[in-house]
Amino acid sequence: MENKKKFSFNYDLSNLPTYNSYGSDMLIKSILGLTLPKYSTIRPNLKGTTEKVGFVTNDVVLQDLSCGFDPTGDTVQNLVTIDLCNKKVNQQLCPYDLYDTYLSQSLSNANFQESVPFEEVILTDISNRIANQVEKQLWNNTVASGGTYGSACFDGVGALITSGNGATQISYSASTASNGLDVFTAIYESIPSNVLHRDDLVIYTSYANYRGLVSSMRNSSYVNLFTMDSAGAAQGEEWSLILPGTNVRVIPTVGLDGVSAYYAGPASYYMVGMNSEIMTVKSMYDPFEDIVKIQAHVTYGIGVFDVASFAICK
């Protein structure tokens, strides 16, 4: 009987079991590490293709003291619809193709190569690339056209936060070294006043526009960039900065690269849905085809609460 050993996440070159599930941690961490999910409200266990997420808001009325009970104000039950994509990735590897790219000591001594060298690196890269596509879909998907990657299962942020749905809209201007501060200041001034007191206000933008803002701040005589460096960016933390004199964080995302738009509003009003129970990366060796097969399952989607609390520039 074959002695099967569970693969550990290191450079262990032992044979893969006939079937091995690596669990959800790798893929879930990749998704949660994305820019939009990192700052959003996460709904981790949504099932199917559509979920209704409830929110309660209260209209509180302060009354003068008096005897009796005179009820005033209202409690409103709000629903946010989160449509979901259920996707998979199928890939296969022929270990013999690696003879020309890996040193022989990285391959097993057996005649049959049931594993591939540095498998953790391969699976991590697959998880990260899935996550990168998810970030772009969360921003750019449309039910009508399918968006960038042909996933017509939900509308992304660009289709949800529109002036037609209640958002405040101003005209778009690209951020450059000469006008970056002015562009982002105009966006800040367009944020609805009912949410200006919140501590989770963000402006999402492309890296090109973010770079223009940083250059503009560097050129400004009254902005000291040295006081804003967290020193964390060099260690892989998300790049961002607080717009001077405001409580608004400016955050670049790959989801808006090449997109002429800015989105400003409460970060927690973005509702990112996922099904953590089925998000797995699996690997198996098929002895009949003599290949290693890799499969990943992922469920994701987005909804937005109170679009009227957002400003867009596009």
Coordinates of N, CA, C and O in Angstrom, one line a residue, residues 2-8 12-20 22 107-116 119 285 292:
E2 N 0.5 2.2 -0.8 CA 1.4 3.4 -0.9 C 1.3 4.2 0.3 O 0.2 4.4 0.9
N3 N 2.5 4.7 0.8 CA 2.5 5.5 2.0 C 2.3 7.0 1.5 O 3.2 7.5 0.8
K4 N 1.2 7.5 2.0 CA 0.9 8.9 1.5 C 1.2 9.9 2.6 O 0.9 9.7 3.8
K5 N 1.8 11.0 2.2 CA 2.3 12.0 3.2 C 1.7 13.3 2.8 O 1.6 13.7 1.7
K6 N 1.1 14.0 3.8 CA 0.5 15.3 3.6 C 1.6 16.3 3.2 O 2.6 16.4 3.9
F7 N 1.3 17.1 2.2 CA 2.3 18.1 1.8 C 2.3 19.3 2.7 O 1.3 19.8 3.1
S8 N 3.5 19.6 3.2 CA 3.6 20.8 4.0 C 4.1 22.0 3.2 O 4.8 21.8 2.2
D12 N 9.4 20.8 0.4 CA 9.3 19.4 0.6 C 9.0 18.8 -0.8 O 7.9 19.1 -1.4
L13 N 9.8 17.9 -1.3 CA 9.6 17.3 -2.6 C 9.0 15.9 -2.6 O 9.1 15.2 -3.5
S14 N 8.4 15.6 -1.4 CA 7.7 14.3 -1.3 C 6.5 14.2 -2.3 O 6.0 15.2 -2.7
N15 N 6.1 13.0 -2.6 CA 5.1 12.8 -3.6 C 3.8 13.4 -3.1 O 3.4 13.3 -1.9
L16 N 3.0 13.9 -4.0 CA 1.7 14.4 -3.7 C 0.8 13.2 -3.4 O 0.9 12.1 -4.0
P17 N -0.2 13.4 -2.5 CA -1.2 12.3 -2.3 C -2.0 12.2 -3.6 O -1.9 13.1 -4.5
T18 N -2.8 11.2 -3.7 CA -3.6 11.0 -4.9 C -4.5 12.2 -5.0 O -4.8 12.7 -6.1
Y19 N -5.0 12.8 -3.9 CA -5.8 14.0 -3.9 C -5.5 14.8 -2.7 O -5.5 14.2 -1.6
N20 N -5.3 16.0 -2.8 CA -4.9 16.9 -1.7 C -5.5 18.2 -1.8 O -5.4 18.9 -2.8
Y22 N -5.6 22.0 -0.2 CA -4.8 22.8 0.6 C -5.6 23.8 1.4 O -5.1 24.6 2.1
L107 N 14.3 17.6 -8.6 CA 13.3 16.6 -9.0 C 13.6 15.4 -8.2 O 14.7 15.1 -7.7
S108 N 12.5 14.6 -8.1 CA 12.6 13.4 -7.3 C 13.5 12.3 -8.0 O 13.7 12.4 -9.2
N109 N 13.9 11.3 -7.3 CA 14.7 10.2 -7.9 C 13.9 9.2 -8.6 O 14.4 8.3 -9.2
A110 N 12.6 9.3 -8.5 CA 11.7 8.3 -9.1 C 11.6 8.5 -10.6 O 11.9 9.5 -11.1
N111 N 11.2 7.4 -11.2 CA 11.0 7.5 -12.7 C 9.8 8.3 -13.1 O 9.8 8.9 -14.1
F112 N 8.9 8.4 -12.1 CA 7.6 9.1 -12.4 C 7.6 10.3 -11.5 O 7.8 10.2 -10.2
Q113 N 7.4 11.5 -12.0 CA 7.5 12.8 -11.3 C 6.0 13.1 -10.8 O 5.3 13.7 -11.6
E114 N 5.7 12.7 -9.6 CA 4.3 12.9 -9.1 C 4.2 14.3 -8.5 O 3.1 14.6 -8.0
S115 N 5.2 15.0 -8.4 CA 5.2 16.4 -7.8 C 6.0 17.3 -8.6 O 6.8 16.9 -9.4
V116 N 5.8 18.6 -8.4 CA 6.6 19.6 -9.1 C 7.4 20.4 -8.0 O 7.0 20.6 -6.9
E119 N 6.3 23.8 -5.2 CA 4.8 23.8 -5.5 C 4.1 24.9 -4.7 O 3.2 25.5 -5.2
Y285 N -2.3 14.3 -8.3 CA -1.5 13.6 -9.3 C -2.4 12.6 -10.0 O -3.0 11.7 -9.4
V292 N 0.2 16.6 -13.0 CA -0.3 17.2 -11.8 C -1.4 18.2 -12.2 O -1.2 19.1 -13.0

